XYZ file of C-alpha atoms in Angstrom:
571
model
C 0.000 0.000 0.000
C 1.277 3.452 -0.930
C 0.782 6.972 0.355
C -1.865 7.696 -2.309
C -3.677 4.439 -1.508
C -3.967 5.366 2.137
C -5.162 8.867 1.310
C -7.925 7.351 -0.833
C -8.950 5.072 2.045
C -9.147 8.042 4.388
C -11.256 9.997 1.919
C -13.698 7.084 1.668
C -13.883 6.751 5.487
C -14.795 10.434 5.815
C -17.461 10.129 3.122
C -18.991 7.186 4.986
C -19.263 9.266 8.139
C -16.222 8.139 10.140
C -15.496 10.865 12.777
C -12.496 12.860 11.619
C -11.290 13.428 15.174
C -10.569 9.687 15.472
C -8.592 9.391 12.250
C -5.147 10.018 13.834
C -5.707 7.196 16.333
C -6.958 4.861 13.606
C -3.927 5.530 11.401
C -1.543 5.148 14.314
C -2.891 1.671 15.017
C -3.636 0.389 11.512
C -1.487 2.139 8.873
C 1.127 -0.291 7.509
C 3.027 2.527 5.781
C 3.304 4.599 8.969
C 5.008 1.619 10.624
C 7.591 1.098 7.908
C 11.212 1.085 9.136
C 12.702 4.565 8.924
C 9.272 6.189 8.643
C 8.518 9.178 10.893
C 5.067 8.060 11.958
C 3.752 11.413 13.261
C 4.858 13.355 10.209
C 3.483 10.704 7.849
C 0.028 10.738 9.512
C 0.027 14.544 9.481
C 0.828 14.535 5.759
C -2.021 12.077 5.088
C -4.607 14.077 6.977
C -3.674 17.585 5.918
C -2.758 17.159 2.220
C 0.954 17.179 2.876
C 3.753 15.595 0.880
C 5.214 12.167 1.534
C 8.648 13.728 1.251
C 10.173 14.442 4.619
C 8.320 11.654 6.390
C 11.367 9.378 6.601
C 14.593 9.571 8.569
C 17.913 10.292 6.926
C 18.625 6.623 7.326
C 16.294 5.009 4.894
C 16.028 1.717 6.738
C 16.028 0.749 10.423
C 16.738 -2.954 10.508
C 14.666 -5.394 12.542
C 17.834 -6.243 14.466
C 18.212 -2.573 15.429
C 14.570 -2.528 16.545
C 15.225 -5.621 18.645
C 18.326 -4.130 20.264
C 16.680 -0.765 20.889
C 13.665 -2.355 22.571
C 15.919 -4.640 24.633
C 17.918 -1.617 25.815
C 14.703 0.119 26.930
C 13.540 -2.945 28.870
C 16.986 -3.400 30.427
C 17.066 0.192 31.633
C 13.611 -0.126 33.182
C 14.535 -3.486 34.708
C 17.613 -2.050 36.399
C 15.610 0.864 37.785
C 13.278 -1.693 39.362
C 16.189 -2.994 41.444
C 17.713 -5.682 39.192
C 21.270 -4.370 39.093
C 22.441 -7.193 36.850
C 20.012 -6.216 34.112
C 18.210 -8.688 31.860
C 19.962 -12.028 32.180
C 19.256 -15.719 32.674
C 15.604 -16.745 32.585
C 14.484 -13.136 32.325
C 15.938 -12.982 28.765
C 13.278 -15.375 27.397
C 10.576 -13.317 29.187
C 11.666 -10.028 27.569
C 12.446 -11.669 24.224
C 8.773 -12.635 24.035
C 7.669 -9.058 24.692
C 10.045 -7.789 21.999
C 8.795 -10.416 19.568
C 5.212 -9.339 20.225
C 6.197 -5.728 19.523
C 7.881 -6.666 16.226
C 4.851 -8.678 15.120
C 2.644 -5.668 15.773
C 5.003 -3.573 13.637
C 4.277 -5.942 10.755
C 7.788 -7.363 10.528
C 8.082 -10.759 8.807
C 8.674 -13.967 10.745
C 11.961 -14.494 8.949
C 13.242 -11.008 9.872
C 12.115 -11.404 13.465
C 13.731 -14.846 13.805
C 16.968 -13.527 12.354
C 16.969 -10.546 14.721
C 16.357 -12.793 17.761
C 19.167 -15.178 16.838
C 21.649 -12.413 16.041
C 20.603 -10.246 18.971
C 20.690 -12.930 21.685
C 24.110 -14.573 21.977
C 22.956 -16.626 24.997
C 20.738 -19.044 23.019
C 21.887 -22.630 23.347
C 23.870 -23.712 20.316
C 21.837 -25.777 17.893
C 18.515 -24.596 19.326
C 18.432 -21.127 17.817
C 15.650 -21.873 15.324
C 13.364 -23.640 17.830
C 13.975 -20.850 20.370
C 12.903 -18.146 17.908
C 9.937 -20.160 16.599
C 8.773 -20.798 20.157
C 8.839 -17.072 20.873
C 6.886 -16.290 17.703
C 4.230 -18.879 18.533
C 3.902 -17.687 22.145
C 3.813 -14.000 21.178
C 0.967 -14.676 18.736
C -1.005 -16.567 21.373
C -0.439 -13.691 23.780
C -1.686 -11.134 21.228
C -4.672 -13.315 20.411
C -5.600 -13.757 24.084
C -5.400 -10.011 24.668
C -7.632 -9.358 21.676
C -10.087 -12.005 22.888
C -10.338 -10.462 26.343
C -10.738 -6.985 24.887
C -13.649 -7.935 22.633
C -16.554 -5.782 23.763
C -19.016 -7.475 26.090
C -22.457 -6.146 25.261
C -24.565 -7.693 28.011
C -24.352 -6.300 31.504
C -23.962 -8.899 34.212
C -27.089 -9.462 36.332
C -26.664 -7.988 39.804
C -27.307 -9.698 43.113
C -26.548 -13.207 41.828
C -24.254 -15.894 43.197
C -21.712 -17.672 41.010
C -23.890 -20.788 40.856
C -26.863 -18.699 39.783
C -24.725 -17.088 37.072
C -23.744 -20.515 35.771
C -27.436 -21.460 35.670
C -27.991 -18.400 33.478
C -25.321 -19.737 31.036
C -22.592 -17.306 32.095
C -19.161 -18.935 32.090
C -16.295 -18.068 34.404
C -14.463 -16.696 31.342
C -17.386 -14.421 30.443
C -17.621 -13.088 33.996
C -13.859 -12.475 34.040
C -13.988 -10.589 30.710
C -16.807 -8.361 31.896
C -15.074 -7.495 35.192
C -11.798 -6.905 33.339
C -13.416 -4.472 30.916
C -15.177 -2.777 33.821
C -11.758 -2.176 35.367
C -10.200 -1.071 32.063
C -12.903 1.575 31.722
C -11.245 3.190 34.751
C -7.675 2.423 33.605
C -7.756 2.374 29.772
C -3.967 2.684 29.494
C -3.628 -0.966 30.597
C -5.733 -2.292 27.714
C -2.697 -3.203 25.587
C -0.695 -4.496 28.546
C -2.821 -7.252 30.034
C 0.354 -9.286 30.508
C 1.607 -6.933 33.229
C 2.065 -8.131 36.776
C -0.959 -7.412 38.971
C -3.701 -7.433 36.325
C -4.756 -11.028 36.997
C -4.591 -10.496 40.729
C -6.858 -7.418 40.600
C -9.553 -9.158 38.562
C -9.333 -12.330 40.668
C -9.938 -10.260 43.782
C -12.917 -8.561 42.128
C -14.346 -11.979 41.219
C -14.038 -13.303 44.774
C -15.420 -10.125 46.308
C -18.454 -10.025 44.015
C -19.108 -13.773 44.038
C -18.250 -15.316 47.398
C -18.905 -18.807 45.980
C -16.749 -18.386 42.846
C -15.421 -21.839 42.031
C -11.668 -22.010 42.630
C -11.039 -24.534 39.877
C -12.909 -22.414 37.333
C -10.960 -19.332 38.450
C -7.734 -21.332 38.203
C -8.505 -22.288 34.571
C -9.178 -18.670 33.546
C -5.987 -17.339 35.168
C -3.979 -20.223 33.702
C -4.912 -18.998 30.196
C -4.269 -15.290 30.845
C -1.788 -13.220 28.810
C 0.617 -13.178 31.739
C 0.396 -16.925 32.216
C 1.250 -17.320 28.507
C 4.163 -14.864 28.842
C 5.597 -16.813 31.792
C 5.482 -20.183 30.008
C 8.875 -21.908 29.628
C 10.748 -18.960 31.189
C 11.919 -20.909 34.218
C 11.062 -17.946 36.437
C 9.855 -18.688 39.969
C 6.603 -16.858 39.277
C 5.798 -19.310 36.479
C 5.462 -22.278 38.833
C 1.849 -22.756 39.974
C 1.129 -19.239 38.741
C -2.672 -19.477 38.928
C -2.606 -21.051 42.407
C -0.186 -18.409 43.649
C -2.448 -15.617 42.381
C -5.544 -17.101 44.034
C -3.733 -17.865 47.312
C -2.304 -14.340 47.530
C -5.741 -12.840 46.896
C -7.422 -15.040 49.527
C -4.688 -14.206 52.032
C -4.958 -10.482 51.363
C -8.738 -10.595 51.657
C -8.395 -12.316 55.045
C -5.939 -9.633 56.164
C -8.317 -6.930 54.974
C -11.190 -8.536 56.883
C -9.043 -8.648 60.023
C -8.083 -5.008 59.493
C -11.731 -4.013 59.104
C -12.565 -5.845 62.323
C -9.711 -4.016 64.021
C -11.003 -0.687 62.709
C -14.490 -1.507 63.979
C -13.016 -2.237 67.401
C -11.079 1.009 67.177
C -14.251 2.944 66.403
C -15.975 1.348 69.387
C -13.043 2.238 71.642
C -12.982 5.774 70.275
C -16.712 6.132 70.926
C -16.138 4.954 74.484
C -13.355 7.486 74.964
C -15.629 10.248 73.670
C -18.098 9.410 76.415
C -15.500 9.981 79.129
C -15.761 13.274 80.949
C -13.337 16.130 80.373
C -12.484 15.953 84.097
C -14.123 19.256 84.936
C -12.335 21.344 82.335
C -14.674 23.871 80.788
C -14.127 25.096 77.259
C -16.332 26.582 74.597
C -14.870 23.917 72.337
C -15.352 21.028 74.766
C -16.355 18.602 72.003
C -13.117 19.301 70.129
C -11.198 18.739 73.347
C -12.952 15.431 73.973
C -12.257 14.315 70.381
C -8.590 14.989 71.068
C -8.756 13.156 74.395
C -10.248 10.120 72.684
C -7.575 10.187 69.985
C -4.813 10.576 72.580
C -6.030 7.580 74.575
C -6.030 5.457 71.409
C -2.539 6.666 70.542
C -1.321 5.766 74.025
C -2.827 2.288 73.576
C -0.666 1.778 70.484
C -3.194 2.278 67.691
C -1.852 3.375 64.315
C -2.222 7.100 63.572
C -3.861 6.460 60.191
C -6.438 4.140 61.810
C -7.177 6.799 64.432
C -7.604 9.386 61.678
C -10.094 7.156 59.886
C -12.055 6.684 63.111
C -12.167 10.451 63.668
C -13.281 11.082 60.113
C -16.167 8.634 60.509
C -17.258 9.934 63.890
C -16.652 13.663 63.505
C -19.807 15.563 62.619
C -19.623 18.057 59.777
C -21.550 20.451 61.998
C -18.600 20.588 64.351
C -16.384 21.648 61.493
C -18.943 24.236 60.308
C -17.473 25.782 57.179
C -14.386 23.570 57.276
C -14.205 20.203 55.603
C -13.881 17.156 57.826
C -10.344 16.187 56.752
C -8.566 19.475 57.662
C -10.587 19.615 60.899
C -9.500 16.099 61.903
C -5.898 16.671 60.760
C -5.740 19.777 62.954
C -6.913 17.741 65.942
C -4.381 14.977 65.256
C -1.528 17.466 64.878
C -2.137 18.806 68.383
C -2.685 15.300 69.768
C 0.674 14.165 68.346
C 2.299 17.180 69.998
C 0.700 16.232 73.326
C 1.753 12.596 72.924
C 5.365 13.575 72.231
C 5.346 15.558 75.500
C 3.987 12.519 77.369
C 6.812 10.385 75.971
C 9.344 13.073 76.938
C 8.032 13.075 80.518
C 8.184 9.282 80.769
C 11.807 9.332 79.584
C 12.786 12.345 81.706
C 15.796 12.122 84.042
C 16.256 15.176 86.213
C 19.568 16.932 85.948
C 20.562 15.589 82.530
C 19.329 18.615 80.587
C 21.316 21.507 82.029
C 19.586 24.055 79.749
C 16.097 23.700 81.223
C 14.965 26.111 83.930
C 14.056 25.008 87.432
C 10.280 25.294 86.981
C 10.299 23.129 83.847
C 12.538 20.539 85.483
C 10.289 20.406 88.546
C 7.158 20.063 86.394
C 8.582 17.076 84.484
C 9.877 15.439 87.665
C 6.530 15.845 89.475
C 4.475 14.613 86.506
C 6.749 11.588 86.066
C 6.415 10.825 89.775
C 2.615 10.894 89.510
C 2.720 8.727 86.375
C 4.906 6.129 88.100
C 2.516 6.108 91.045
C -0.827 6.115 89.184
C 0.305 4.482 85.889
C -1.544 7.218 84.033
C -1.237 10.939 83.279
C -4.371 13.046 83.716
C -5.257 16.690 83.027
C -6.149 17.062 86.724
C -2.494 16.389 87.585
C -1.637 19.789 86.123
C -3.675 21.507 88.845
C -1.773 19.933 91.757
C 1.601 20.419 90.063
C 0.804 24.053 89.181
C 0.076 24.755 92.864
C 3.401 23.203 93.933
C 5.300 25.184 91.330
C 3.581 28.443 92.200
C 4.484 28.009 95.865
C 8.164 27.906 94.877
C 8.526 29.983 91.692
C 7.323 33.248 90.192
C 4.049 33.124 88.326
C 5.656 33.978 84.971
C 8.059 31.027 85.264
C 5.233 28.658 86.197
C 3.105 29.756 83.225
C 6.073 29.327 80.876
C 6.809 25.844 82.283
C 3.213 24.697 81.835
C 3.035 26.019 78.287
C 6.361 24.421 77.398
C 5.977 21.006 79.058
C 2.352 20.135 79.809
C 0.697 17.681 77.365
C -2.700 19.148 78.184
C -1.951 22.771 77.258
C -1.463 21.801 73.590
C -4.537 19.579 73.346
C -7.298 20.422 70.823
C -9.885 22.818 72.197
C -7.554 24.221 74.884
C -7.297 28.007 74.762
C -4.005 29.824 75.130
C -5.536 31.529 78.189
C -6.262 28.203 79.895
C -3.049 28.210 81.938
C -3.342 31.723 83.357
C -7.123 31.918 83.675
C -7.736 28.412 84.983
C -4.673 26.551 86.268
C -2.949 29.532 87.884
C -6.114 30.835 89.548
C -6.898 27.402 90.964
C -3.285 27.061 92.114
C -3.400 30.443 93.866
C -6.576 29.454 95.696
C -5.059 26.103 96.694
C -1.951 27.809 98.071
C -4.065 30.282 100.031
C -6.047 27.392 101.546
C -2.803 25.605 102.458
C -1.447 28.764 104.121
C -4.628 29.077 106.163
C -4.346 25.474 107.295
C -0.769 26.128 108.394
C -1.808 29.291 110.257
C -4.468 27.357 112.186
C -2.169 24.527 113.188
C -1.307 24.133 116.893
C 1.910 22.464 118.066
C 1.656 18.814 118.944
C 2.429 17.766 122.514
C 4.653 14.756 122.100
C 6.676 12.376 124.158
C 10.365 11.920 123.561
C 11.309 8.856 121.567
C 14.985 9.502 122.209
C 17.203 12.014 123.945
C 18.862 12.751 120.600
C 17.311 16.112 119.730
C 18.565 15.980 116.097
C 16.609 12.780 115.472
C 13.572 14.226 117.225
C 13.800 17.381 115.112
C 14.084 15.453 111.827
C 11.159 13.232 112.782
C 8.925 16.172 113.646
C 10.006 18.174 110.576
C 9.207 15.227 108.278
C 5.727 14.926 109.779
C 5.226 18.692 109.315
C 6.266 18.500 105.639
C 3.839 15.645 104.997
C 0.945 17.591 106.515
C 1.745 20.665 104.415
C 3.311 19.108 101.323
C 2.068 21.840 99.004
C 4.068 24.593 100.725
C 7.831 24.890 100.796
C 9.305 24.364 104.232
C 9.498 27.752 106.033
C 10.198 29.526 109.272
C 6.588 29.192 110.480
C 6.891 25.412 110.250
C 10.211 25.509 112.105
C 8.554 27.522 114.872
C 5.802 24.896 115.269
C 8.421 22.107 115.317
C 10.448 24.025 117.939
C 7.336 24.399 120.112
C 6.740 20.643 119.987
C 10.356 19.997 121.013
C 10.085 22.466 123.895
C 6.835 20.880 125.035
C 8.614 17.505 124.931
C 11.155 18.794 127.485
C 14.123 19.974 125.445
C 15.732 23.249 126.503
C 15.504 26.462 124.503
C 19.284 26.441 123.953
C 19.233 22.858 122.642
C 16.348 23.646 120.300
C 18.162 26.730 118.955
C 21.318 24.713 118.346
C 19.542 21.935 116.451
C 17.762 24.504 114.266
C 21.118 26.058 113.369
C 22.463 22.601 112.470
C 19.477 20.913 110.759
C 16.921 23.446 109.530
C 16.619 24.086 105.757
C 15.884 27.738 106.670
C 18.969 28.262 108.866
C 20.732 30.509 106.336
C 17.803 32.927 106.028
C 19.013 35.164 108.908
C 21.736 35.498 111.535
C 21.228 33.676 114.846
C 18.371 31.850 113.174
C 18.118 29.032 115.710
C 18.154 31.221 118.814
C 15.617 33.634 117.311
C 13.105 30.915 116.338
C 13.604 29.014 119.603
C 12.983 32.167 121.663
C 9.746 32.956 119.795
C 8.676 29.364 120.182
C 9.364 29.440 123.948
C 7.246 32.614 124.318
C 4.443 31.073 122.249
C 4.463 27.925 124.387
C 4.311 30.034 127.545
C 1.476 32.172 126.090
C -0.483 29.096 124.983
C -0.073 27.476 128.414
C -1.280 30.657 130.144
C -4.363 30.919 127.919
C -5.221 27.276 128.516
C -4.945 27.769 132.308
C -7.208 30.849 132.183
C -9.734 29.006 130.062
C -9.857 26.044 132.439
C -10.263 28.341 135.479
C -13.174 30.230 133.855
C -14.864 26.993 132.912
C -14.553 25.602 136.452
C -16.049 28.856 137.847
C -19.262 28.100 135.975
C -18.833 30.429 132.980
C -20.853 28.820 130.179
C -18.899 30.367 127.291
C -15.179 30.603 128.045
C -13.368 33.672 126.768
C -11.179 32.716 123.821
C -7.751 34.392 123.694
C -5.845 34.468 120.368
C -2.339 33.009 120.604
C 0.582 33.466 118.282
C -0.113 30.086 116.703
C -3.449 31.374 115.422
C -2.008 34.341 113.561
C -2.604 33.895 109.821
C 0.618 33.128 107.957
C 1.230 35.984 105.569
C 3.882 34.469 103.360
C 1.577 35.251 100.405
C 1.095 33.701 96.982
C 3.794 34.204 94.349
C 2.754 36.892 91.946
């Protein structure tokens, strides 16, 4: 066929109503002249369609040999093969596999069997001596079967498969396994048309097999095995010696069944995750009040799942399913959920940092931050859990020892709960700090109301007695740092136990944590304590005397131990 012959054919096609917009594709697939060696296909088709000249539609080299085509195609496959991780390139059993693909390509380019056989023999020096002809003929026969099978599977299926039927019911309606496979294949190719000419590629059979088993739970395995065993890929793998070729159909079916079982297990796991997430959403926010409480509780639920080891992607899916669009208002669900997860991951990283914290190792951190981490880790080791309420007790301890600005900075920098979704930036100062200030004030009032304990000596060693009494005092007022007021109460107890004022002053100078706060600390505190003991004893005597005289309501005299401690709250 010549250039003028093809132009006449095109003219006739147009006259018979063939859509002109499809002519380029038709020529590209069917024109024998466009596929001639040395022909510039695009320029030739353009010349045919737009009244051009045949001149200039060939390369300077008038002929590209079939051997050159073979070598060029082999080089392309080798390059791709190496990129896929096969550093050694096409060798061994893989050569027969790619030789078949090249042979199929040459057949489609309308090269003669003799030219193709010659190119294979000359282009493949690894063919066993004496078997060159049978090797090439085997490739030609297999390549034609492969092309034929692809064409057979691509033949348009007119009838739509009945829905809602089992495989047995489909057989009763005269549908074969092959017909069902073809329909499902073409259904998939409608979504991925670029694979239509490459049905031999890895993964095609597996995808359709999975579709068959998903749509027809009772699909007969033997029937499925027969269809896969005749697929283009099965033909391509024949006689290659590749591992994939052995029991190919069984391997495809087994891998699909295994993957389906894994997917079912994953779905069950996701269902369990959704149930657990729903349960976490029902938990209270432990008294925290926010305008965005629902967002906070979503984050709390996600954090609990993360701490239980659930995968972040699975948690995201659970949030997407459970999160109401109304909560997101104008936002879409995905950005809303991703924003929640971002803050939850930040909180979780802080939890992990606290669990791994070792005080004193990070010399750059300030004292308030170090104390926060140490206290939170202590509570976690005791309770085996970290809770938002823990921040309230720790904030009070920090505020009793540090300036408010340092405490706020420590909470914002270290607390997992201050970065949780729904938590305002004002939460620390307007909630935690105010509660901490009130707690400290209550603790100071309790200390101011405390009266010294009358105790019996356990030993004549006043240092041991002092340490014992001081430890008991610290336990009763654990929120407050140990101070002079506490020392005064301890000194009064020691005096009431029979120790002298001088001995009490000496032990304070030797043992008290506050001994460096002023000169003659021990003597000063011991003297005040001795006066307070005397004053308290006098008041008690007066009260008893008035009661014995028949006075119904004894006069109550304020003693020094009832004076409110005015150490104040750190501002």
